[in-house]
Tab-separated table of C-alpha atoms in Angstrom:
chain	number	residue	atom	x	y	z
A	1	MET	CA	100.823	43.500	143.666
A	2	GLU	CA	99.169	43.748	146.607
A	3	ASN	CA	101.256	46.961	147.796
A	4	ILE	CA	100.061	48.241	144.450
A	5	SER	CA	96.375	47.794	145.122
A	6	GLU	CA	96.201	48.907	148.553
A	7	GLU	CA	97.338	52.392	147.593
A	8	LEU	CA	95.053	52.869	144.392
A	9	PRO	CA	92.208	53.815	146.970
A	10	LEU	CA	94.425	56.319	148.342
A	11	VAL	CA	95.238	58.008	145.452
A	12	ALA	CA	91.677	57.906	143.928
A	13	LYS	CA	91.044	59.817	146.982
A	14	LYS	CA	93.084	62.418	146.401
A	15	GLU	CA	91.369	65.980	145.504
A	16	ALA	CA	92.950	67.449	142.568
A	17	PRO	CA	94.554	70.739	143.328
A	18	VAL	CA	92.294	74.513	142.925
A	19	PRO	CA	93.882	76.304	139.958
A	20	PRO	CA	95.304	79.996	141.458
A	21	PRO	CA	93.220	82.631	140.582
A	22	LEU	CA	94.340	84.454	137.283
A	23	ARG	CA	95.587	87.773	137.651
A	24	CYS	CA	95.409	89.212	134.134
A	25	PRO	CA	92.139	87.759	132.482
A	26	PRO	CA	92.353	87.199	128.917
A	27	THR	CA	91.827	89.792	126.697
A	28	THR	CA	89.430	87.913	124.333
A	29	SER	CA	86.778	89.526	122.680
A	30	TYR	CA	84.115	87.716	121.640
A	31	HIS	CA	83.239	89.485	117.977
A	32	GLN	CA	81.245	88.444	114.669
A	33	LYS	CA	83.736	86.639	112.384
A	34	GLY	CA	84.685	88.767	109.290
A	35	LEU	CA	86.354	92.067	108.314
A	36	PHE	CA	86.745	94.603	110.935
A	37	VAL	CA	86.094	97.982	109.551
A	38	ASN	CA	85.763	100.974	111.670
A	39	ALA	CA	85.922	98.865	114.874
A	40	SER	CA	82.548	97.006	113.750
A	41	THR	CA	82.254	93.700	112.659
A	42	LEU	CA	80.366	91.463	110.645
A	43	ARG	CA	78.501	88.141	110.160
A	44	GLY	CA	79.274	84.865	112.022
A	45	TYR	CA	80.527	84.543	115.481
A	46	SER	CA	84.192	83.602	116.478
A	47	CYS	CA	86.174	83.948	119.713
A	48	VAL	CA	89.176	85.612	118.814
A	49	ARG	CA	91.826	87.207	121.275
A	50	THR	CA	92.487	91.024	120.759
A	51	SER	CA	96.028	90.617	120.710
A	52	THR	CA	95.885	87.800	117.913
A	53	ARG	CA	94.985	90.264	115.465
A	54	ASP	CA	97.530	92.544	116.996
A	55	LEU	CA	99.908	90.133	116.227
A	56	TRP	CA	99.068	89.358	112.548
A	57	ASP	CA	98.828	93.067	112.021
A	58	GLN	CA	102.948	93.232	113.665
A	59	LEU	CA	103.506	90.301	111.192
A	60	PHE	CA	102.519	92.098	108.050
A	61	GLU	CA	104.255	95.265	109.408
A	62	GLU	CA	107.558	94.181	110.006
A	63	GLY	CA	107.249	91.359	107.709
A	64	TYR	CA	109.005	88.770	109.699
A	65	ARG	CA	110.645	86.101	107.355
A	66	ALA	CA	108.748	87.423	104.666
A	67	ASP	CA	109.239	85.629	101.463
A	68	VAL	CA	107.269	87.298	98.821
A	69	THR	CA	107.578	90.867	97.236
A	70	ILE	CA	104.940	92.783	95.876
A	71	SER	CA	105.957	95.259	93.420
A	72	THR	CA	103.469	98.124	93.117
A	73	ASP	CA	103.302	101.600	90.666
A	74	ASN	CA	106.048	103.979	91.120
A	75	GLY	CA	108.888	101.555	92.148
A	76	GLY	CA	106.897	100.306	95.498
A	77	SER	CA	107.416	96.986	97.104
A	78	ILE	CA	105.371	95.087	100.007
A	79	TYR	CA	107.011	92.459	101.719
A	80	ALA	CA	104.355	89.767	102.477
A	81	HIS	CA	104.403	85.699	103.194
A	82	ALA	CA	103.120	83.364	100.606
A	83	SER	CA	101.308	81.084	103.198
A	84	VAL	CA	99.195	83.608	104.402
A	85	LEU	CA	98.814	85.150	100.405
A	86	GLY	CA	97.892	81.735	99.245
A	87	MET	CA	95.478	80.788	101.767
A	88	ALA	CA	93.225	83.997	101.805
A	89	SER	CA	92.975	84.131	97.925
A	90	GLN	CA	93.330	81.220	95.231
A	91	VAL	CA	94.493	83.665	92.390
A	92	MET	CA	97.261	84.698	94.718
A	93	LYS	CA	98.116	81.043	95.202
A	94	GLY	CA	98.429	80.556	91.259
A	95	MET	CA	100.366	83.440	90.969
A	96	LEU	CA	102.674	82.506	93.729
A	97	LYS	CA	103.437	78.735	91.780
A	98	GLN	CA	104.259	80.735	88.883
A	99	ALA	CA	106.361	83.543	90.337
A	100	LYS	CA	110.296	83.300	89.933
A	101	GLY	CA	112.684	85.212	92.417
A	102	ARG	CA	115.984	84.195	94.215
A	103	GLY	CA	116.658	81.839	96.506
A	104	ARG	CA	113.173	81.367	98.550
A	105	ARG	CA	111.934	84.620	97.659
A	106	ARG	CA	109.377	85.133	95.112
A	107	SER	CA	108.172	88.183	93.425
A	108	ILE	CA	104.876	88.738	92.101
A	109	SER	CA	103.083	92.815	90.471
A	110	ILE	CA	100.233	94.575	91.173
A	111	HIS	CA	99.915	97.543	88.949
A	112	GLY	CA	96.891	99.683	88.038
A	113	VAL	CA	96.356	100.717	91.681
A	114	PRO	CA	97.897	103.121	94.153
A	115	HIS	CA	100.901	101.777	96.148
A	116	ASP	CA	98.898	102.629	99.361
A	117	ALA	CA	95.802	100.984	98.376
A	118	VAL	CA	97.616	97.294	97.790
A	119	ARG	CA	99.120	97.853	100.992
A	120	VAL	CA	95.909	98.117	102.596
A	121	PHE	CA	94.505	95.316	100.954
A	122	ILE	CA	97.359	93.133	101.650
A	123	ARG	CA	96.781	94.380	105.464
A	124	LEU	CA	93.164	93.063	105.467
A	125	LEU	CA	94.224	89.452	104.071
A	126	TYR	CA	96.649	89.270	107.286
A	127	SER	CA	94.239	91.013	109.927
A	128	SER	CA	91.017	92.106	108.345
A	129	CYS	CA	91.496	95.231	109.831
A	130	CYS	CA	91.826	98.915	108.565
A	131	GLU	CA	91.311	102.002	109.411
A	132	LYS	CA	88.157	104.296	108.713
A	133	GLU	CA	90.142	106.881	106.455
A	134	GLU	CA	91.802	104.336	104.421
A	135	MET	CA	88.327	102.285	103.798
A	136	GLU	CA	86.825	105.637	102.523
A	137	ASP	CA	90.088	106.624	100.422
A	138	TYR	CA	90.302	103.216	98.749
A	139	VAL	CA	86.931	101.487	99.070
A	140	LEU	CA	87.032	101.867	95.000
A	141	HIS	CA	90.184	100.208	94.478
A	142	LEU	CA	89.806	97.330	97.090
A	143	LEU	CA	86.705	96.754	95.237
A	144	VAL	CA	88.619	96.225	91.847
A	145	LEU	CA	91.064	93.888	94.011
A	146	SER	CA	88.826	91.911	96.004
A	147	HIS	CA	87.262	91.314	92.826
A	148	VAL	CA	90.445	90.459	90.615
A	149	PHE	CA	91.861	88.215	93.463
A	150	VAL	CA	88.550	86.724	94.309
A	151	VAL	CA	88.042	87.444	97.996
A	152	PRO	CA	84.333	87.589	98.492
A	153	SER	CA	84.112	88.807	102.411
A	154	LEU	CA	86.364	91.922	101.123
A	155	LYS	CA	84.252	92.439	98.245
A	156	GLN	CA	81.333	92.461	100.146
A	157	ILE	CA	82.401	94.988	102.864
A	158	CYS	CA	83.383	97.671	99.905
A	159	ILE	CA	79.901	96.939	98.244
A	160	GLN	CA	78.329	97.691	101.751
A	161	GLN	CA	80.527	100.946	102.056
A	162	LEU	CA	79.509	102.435	98.681
A	163	GLU	CA	75.792	101.450	99.403
A	164	HIS	CA	75.933	103.735	102.443
A	165	GLY	CA	76.498	107.179	101.920
A	166	PHE	CA	78.977	107.109	99.545
A	167	LEU	CA	76.982	107.593	96.102
A	168	THR	CA	76.972	111.108	94.760
A	169	SER	CA	75.400	112.580	91.797
A	170	GLU	CA	79.041	113.173	90.539
A	171	ASN	CA	80.521	109.649	91.172
A	172	VAL	CA	77.454	107.399	90.969
A	173	VAL	CA	78.352	107.104	87.063
A	174	ASP	CA	81.710	105.983	87.447
A	175	ILE	CA	80.678	103.422	90.137
A	176	PHE	CA	78.075	101.997	88.194
A	177	GLN	CA	80.393	101.233	85.517
A	178	LEU	CA	82.834	99.705	88.139
A	179	ALA	CA	79.906	97.879	89.726
A	180	LEU	CA	79.516	96.325	86.323
A	181	LEU	CA	82.834	95.262	85.691
A	182	CYS	CA	83.212	94.020	89.356
A	183	ASP	CA	79.918	91.763	88.983
A	184	ALA	CA	78.310	93.549	92.043
A	185	PRO	CA	74.427	93.305	90.722
A	186	ARG	CA	73.198	95.193	93.670
A	187	LEU	CA	75.580	98.007	93.720
A	188	SER	CA	74.625	98.232	90.060
A	189	HIS	CA	70.896	97.880	90.380
A	190	ILE	CA	71.468	100.823	92.913
A	191	CYS	CA	73.320	103.480	91.083
A	192	HIS	CA	71.113	102.845	87.941
A	193	ARG	CA	67.891	103.756	89.942
A	194	MET	CA	69.884	106.847	91.212
A	195	ILE	CA	70.685	107.540	87.679
A	196	LEU	CA	67.232	107.149	86.473
A	197	LYS	CA	65.654	109.015	89.273
A	198	ASN	CA	68.119	112.167	88.810
A	199	PHE	CA	68.783	111.827	85.427
A	200	GLN	CA	68.452	115.479	84.732
A	201	GLU	CA	71.185	116.558	87.523
A	202	ILE	CA	73.564	113.539	86.544
A	203	SER	CA	73.340	113.796	82.876
A	204	ILE	CA	75.686	117.145	82.952
A	205	THR	CA	78.179	115.735	85.122
A	206	GLU	CA	81.658	114.886	83.910
A	207	GLY	CA	81.460	111.226	84.321
A	208	TRP	CA	77.951	110.965	82.379
A	209	LYS	CA	80.216	112.580	79.526
A	210	VAL	CA	83.249	110.541	79.739
A	211	MET	CA	80.774	107.108	79.977
A	212	LYS	CA	79.161	108.759	76.792
A	213	LYS	CA	82.316	109.033	74.913
A	214	CYS	CA	84.188	106.019	75.972
A	215	HIS	CA	81.012	103.801	76.106
A	216	PRO	CA	78.208	104.721	73.760
A	217	ALA	CA	76.770	101.291	74.352
A	218	LEU	CA	75.927	101.731	78.059
A	219	GLU	CA	75.130	105.446	77.485
A	220	LYS	CA	72.331	104.016	74.692
A	221	ALA	CA	71.186	101.341	77.364
A	222	LEU	CA	70.697	103.714	80.220
A	223	MET	CA	68.634	106.075	77.705
A	224	GLU	CA	66.494	103.223	76.372
A	225	SER	CA	65.738	102.497	80.651
A	226	LEU	CA	64.956	106.087	81.260
A	227	ALA	CA	62.233	105.693	78.171
A	228	ASP	CA	61.007	102.537	79.538
A	229	GLU	CA	60.939	104.239	83.125
A	230	GLU	CA	58.860	106.976	81.887
A	231	ASN	CA	56.800	104.948	79.692
A	232	MET	CA	55.858	102.783	83.350
A	233	GLN	CA	55.358	106.076	85.120
A	234	ARG	CA	52.815	107.356	82.666
A	235	GLU	CA	50.828	103.852	82.854
A	236	ARG	CA	51.201	103.858	86.558
A	237	THR	CA	49.377	107.236	86.376
A	238	ARG	CA	47.001	106.256	84.184
A	239	ARG	CA	45.643	103.446	85.863
A	240	SER	CA	45.244	105.861	88.932
A	241	ASN	CA	43.528	108.282	87.024
A	242	GLU	CA	41.204	105.056	86.020
A	243	ARG	CA	40.970	103.876	89.603
A	244	LYS	CA	40.031	107.420	91.215
A	245	ILE	CA	37.164	107.480	88.047
A	246	TYR	CA	36.147	104.345	89.250
A	247	LEU	CA	35.843	104.850	92.631
A	248	GLN	CA	33.621	107.881	92.053
A	249	LEU	CA	31.227	106.273	89.994
A	250	TYR	CA	30.879	103.708	92.623
A	251	GLU	CA	30.580	106.554	95.230
A	252	ALA	CA	28.144	108.236	92.809
A	253	MET	CA	26.169	104.824	93.342
A	254	GLU	CA	25.784	104.640	96.884
A	255	ALA	CA	24.838	108.135	96.934
A	256	LEU	CA	22.037	107.734	94.495
A	257	VAL	CA	20.394	104.611	96.489
A	258	HIS	CA	21.049	106.685	99.843
A	259	ILE	CA	19.084	109.657	98.449
A	260	CYS	CA	16.527	107.607	96.897
A	261	ARG	CA	15.866	105.483	99.947
A	262	ASP	CA	16.411	107.688	102.643
A	263	GLY	CA	16.675	111.266	101.311
A	264	CYS	CA	19.257	113.974	101.738
A	265	GLN	CA	19.202	117.439	102.383
A	266	THR	CA	16.001	118.494	100.252
A	267	ILE	CA	15.876	115.402	97.771
A	268	GLY	CA	14.110	112.445	99.047
A	269	PRO	CA	11.342	109.686	98.170
A	270	HIS	CA	7.720	111.319	98.070
A	271	ASP	CA	6.543	109.344	100.985
A	272	LYS	CA	9.275	110.496	103.174
A	273	ASP	CA	9.494	114.011	104.865
A	274	PHE	CA	12.887	115.704	105.346
A	275	ARG	CA	13.300	116.418	108.866
A	276	ASP	CA	15.292	119.796	110.129
A	277	ASN	CA	17.106	117.559	112.730
A	278	GLN	CA	18.397	115.036	110.328
A	279	ALA	CA	21.997	113.491	110.657
A	280	PRO	CA	24.819	115.018	108.393
A	281	CYS	CA	25.048	113.089	105.437
A	282	ASN	CA	28.200	110.882	105.140
A	283	TYR	CA	28.407	110.397	101.540
A	284	SER	CA	30.648	112.557	99.453
A	285	ALA	CA	29.258	112.239	96.599
A	286	CYS	CA	25.372	113.155	97.598
A	287	LYS	CA	25.878	117.204	97.387
A	288	GLY	CA	26.871	117.115	93.610
A	289	LEU	CA	24.561	114.141	92.608
A	290	GLU	CA	21.640	116.600	94.304
A	291	MET	CA	22.478	119.018	91.886
A	292	ILE	CA	21.625	116.922	89.065
A	293	VAL	CA	18.680	115.290	90.212
A	294	ARG	CA	17.105	118.591	90.824
A	295	HIS	CA	18.337	119.362	87.307
A	296	PHE	CA	16.937	116.410	85.847
A	297	ALA	CA	13.503	116.803	87.424
A	298	SER	CA	13.075	120.251	85.778
A	299	CYS	CA	14.846	119.977	82.337
A	300	LYS	CA	12.799	120.623	79.597
A	301	LEU	CA	15.616	118.789	77.212
A	302	ARG	CA	15.514	115.509	79.445
A	303	VAL	CA	15.721	113.096	76.288
A	304	PRO	CA	19.192	111.667	75.806
A	305	GLY	CA	21.360	114.087	73.863
A	306	GLY	CA	19.421	116.764	74.083
A	307	CYS	CA	21.168	117.760	77.442
A	308	ILE	CA	24.655	116.932	78.723
A	309	HIS	CA	23.434	117.089	82.403
A	310	CYS	CA	20.638	115.056	81.712
A	311	LYS	CA	22.568	112.436	79.803
A	312	ARG	CA	25.085	111.910	82.595
A	313	MET	CA	22.078	111.282	84.624
A	314	TRP	CA	20.797	108.583	82.438
A	315	GLN	CA	24.176	106.998	82.320
A	316	LEU	CA	24.116	106.815	86.154
A	317	LEU	CA	20.680	105.283	85.877
A	318	GLU	CA	21.729	102.715	83.463
A	319	LEU	CA	24.959	101.918	85.460
A	320	HIS	CA	22.826	101.498	88.701
A	321	SER	CA	20.451	99.239	87.288
A	322	ARG	CA	23.315	97.198	86.190
A	323	LEU	CA	24.872	96.927	89.535
A	324	CYS	CA	21.490	96.798	91.567
A	325	VAL	CA	20.716	93.191	92.668
A	326	ASP	CA	16.778	93.256	93.321
A	327	SER	CA	15.247	95.645	91.039
A	328	GLU	CA	11.941	94.852	92.353
A	329	ALA	CA	12.233	96.368	95.807
A	330	CYS	CA	14.723	99.021	94.531
A	331	ARG	CA	13.473	102.664	95.151
A	332	VAL	CA	15.904	104.361	92.359
A	333	PRO	CA	13.806	105.662	89.352
A	334	LEU	CA	13.685	103.432	86.320
A	335	CYS	CA	15.935	100.510	87.836
A	336	ARG	CA	13.592	97.838	86.566
A	337	ASN	CA	13.110	99.319	82.901
A	338	PHE	CA	16.649	99.958	82.320
A	339	LYS	CA	16.928	95.975	83.407
A	340	GLU	CA	14.811	95.115	80.482
A	341	ARG	CA	16.169	97.476	78.300
A	342	THR	CA	19.609	95.734	78.814
A	343	LYS	CA	18.005	92.935	77.131
A	344	LYS	CA	17.496	94.564	74.115
A	345	GLN	CA	21.249	96.469	73.540
A	346	SER	CA	23.409	94.912	71.041
A	347	LYS	CA	26.328	92.579	72.154
A	348	LYS	CA	28.807	95.568	71.795
A	349	ASP	CA	27.665	97.676	74.385
A	350	GLU	CA	26.499	95.081	76.383
A	351	ILE	CA	30.419	94.180	76.646
A	352	LYS	CA	31.485	97.839	77.345
A	353	TRP	CA	28.831	97.660	80.250
A	354	ARG	CA	29.873	94.658	81.802
A	355	ILE	CA	33.823	95.668	81.641
A	356	LEU	CA	32.795	99.284	83.207
A	357	VAL	CA	30.983	97.404	86.209
A	358	LYS	CA	33.786	94.793	86.729
A	359	ASN	CA	36.492	97.610	86.921
A	360	ILE	CA	34.343	99.664	89.254
A	361	LEU	CA	33.484	96.890	91.608
A	362	LYS	CA	37.056	95.186	91.389
A	363	THR	CA	38.608	98.814	92.145
A	364	LYS	CA	36.300	98.849	95.158
A	365	SER	CA	36.908	95.580	96.275
A	366	ILE	CA	40.609	96.633	96.935
A	367	GLY	CA	40.141	98.320	99.987
A	368	GLY	CA	37.168	96.220	101.528
A	369	SER	CA	33.765	94.551	101.034
A	370	PRO	CA	31.933	95.947	97.873
A	371	PHE	CA	28.638	97.885	98.987
A	372	PHE	CA	27.088	95.641	95.834
A	373	SER	CA	28.839	92.180	96.661
A	374	SER	CA	26.006	90.175	94.934
A	375	ALA	CA	26.365	92.317	91.856
A	376	PHE	CA	30.277	91.942	91.975
A	377	CYS	CA	29.923	88.068	91.859
A	378	MET	CA	27.198	88.239	88.921
A	379	SER	CA	29.817	90.253	86.569
A	380	LEU	CA	32.934	88.028	87.106
């Protein structure tokens, strides 16, 4: 025991040997976890050696100790491994449990898609790799296979490929139907919007004619959506035109106050002289309003209903009175008179004017603080 205890310090003092330098650094690629398509990667992160991916590819290509035979159209066969297929897809795992075969090798069938598309699909289950040309050629078949066999990562890749640059007027109807069958709501929405936007062009394609014949209910639903879209567009146009009118009326009210208070061009308050060096007017509605004011001052038929131009001026004056918050100090003619007159109006007319005032001020307030801010508060 004593000899052992004496040797322990010597062992503790020994330094660990320095490892020799690596002659070839490991070919580890730091990439995003997911499918590798066109040498690009997806969400998540993992550290996987390039050689590892090549090994999985080689395992699939050579079929070493494969225990599953996949039968495809036209008598084609693909060899695979039950453990890989079962881990990649729960649907395939269930199929393999029920599969029959000789000895240890079992057999399953995948029909309805080209043999090469099935081969690309199985390869993706092994190494998450495929060639760019293969993805472009078989993306629709891969979407169907990934949906049927419940492979969400591959399904998402196919949807992204279809969304970015693959949709055309010729194939959008077919892809729209496929997106509905494969439960791809985002892709179906994009196709739906494209069909409505380019309906005239798409409605004469072969895809639309086939859909109309084979799926009349879907064609009817699209036509109803088109009618709803047109109604919504008309409603947006109507509201836009209304906003323009309300803004024009608001600008006219600002210009009216400006003319009566400061004077502009050739019109102004009687107690102020127009100056030759007066700065240019910044009110866009001022010029047109000056013409109406000059007409109103000289018209012989200045009674309401006698002249259309005078009638418009009476309406502008009344509208101003409803916006004005201080009739006592206001320089606009008849402002106080119209204030008194509004008290005698019918309830129906009063409601109409209130709605107009509210819409004008509400429209203007979208772009900033309204000119008649107090009137805006009173109208609410």
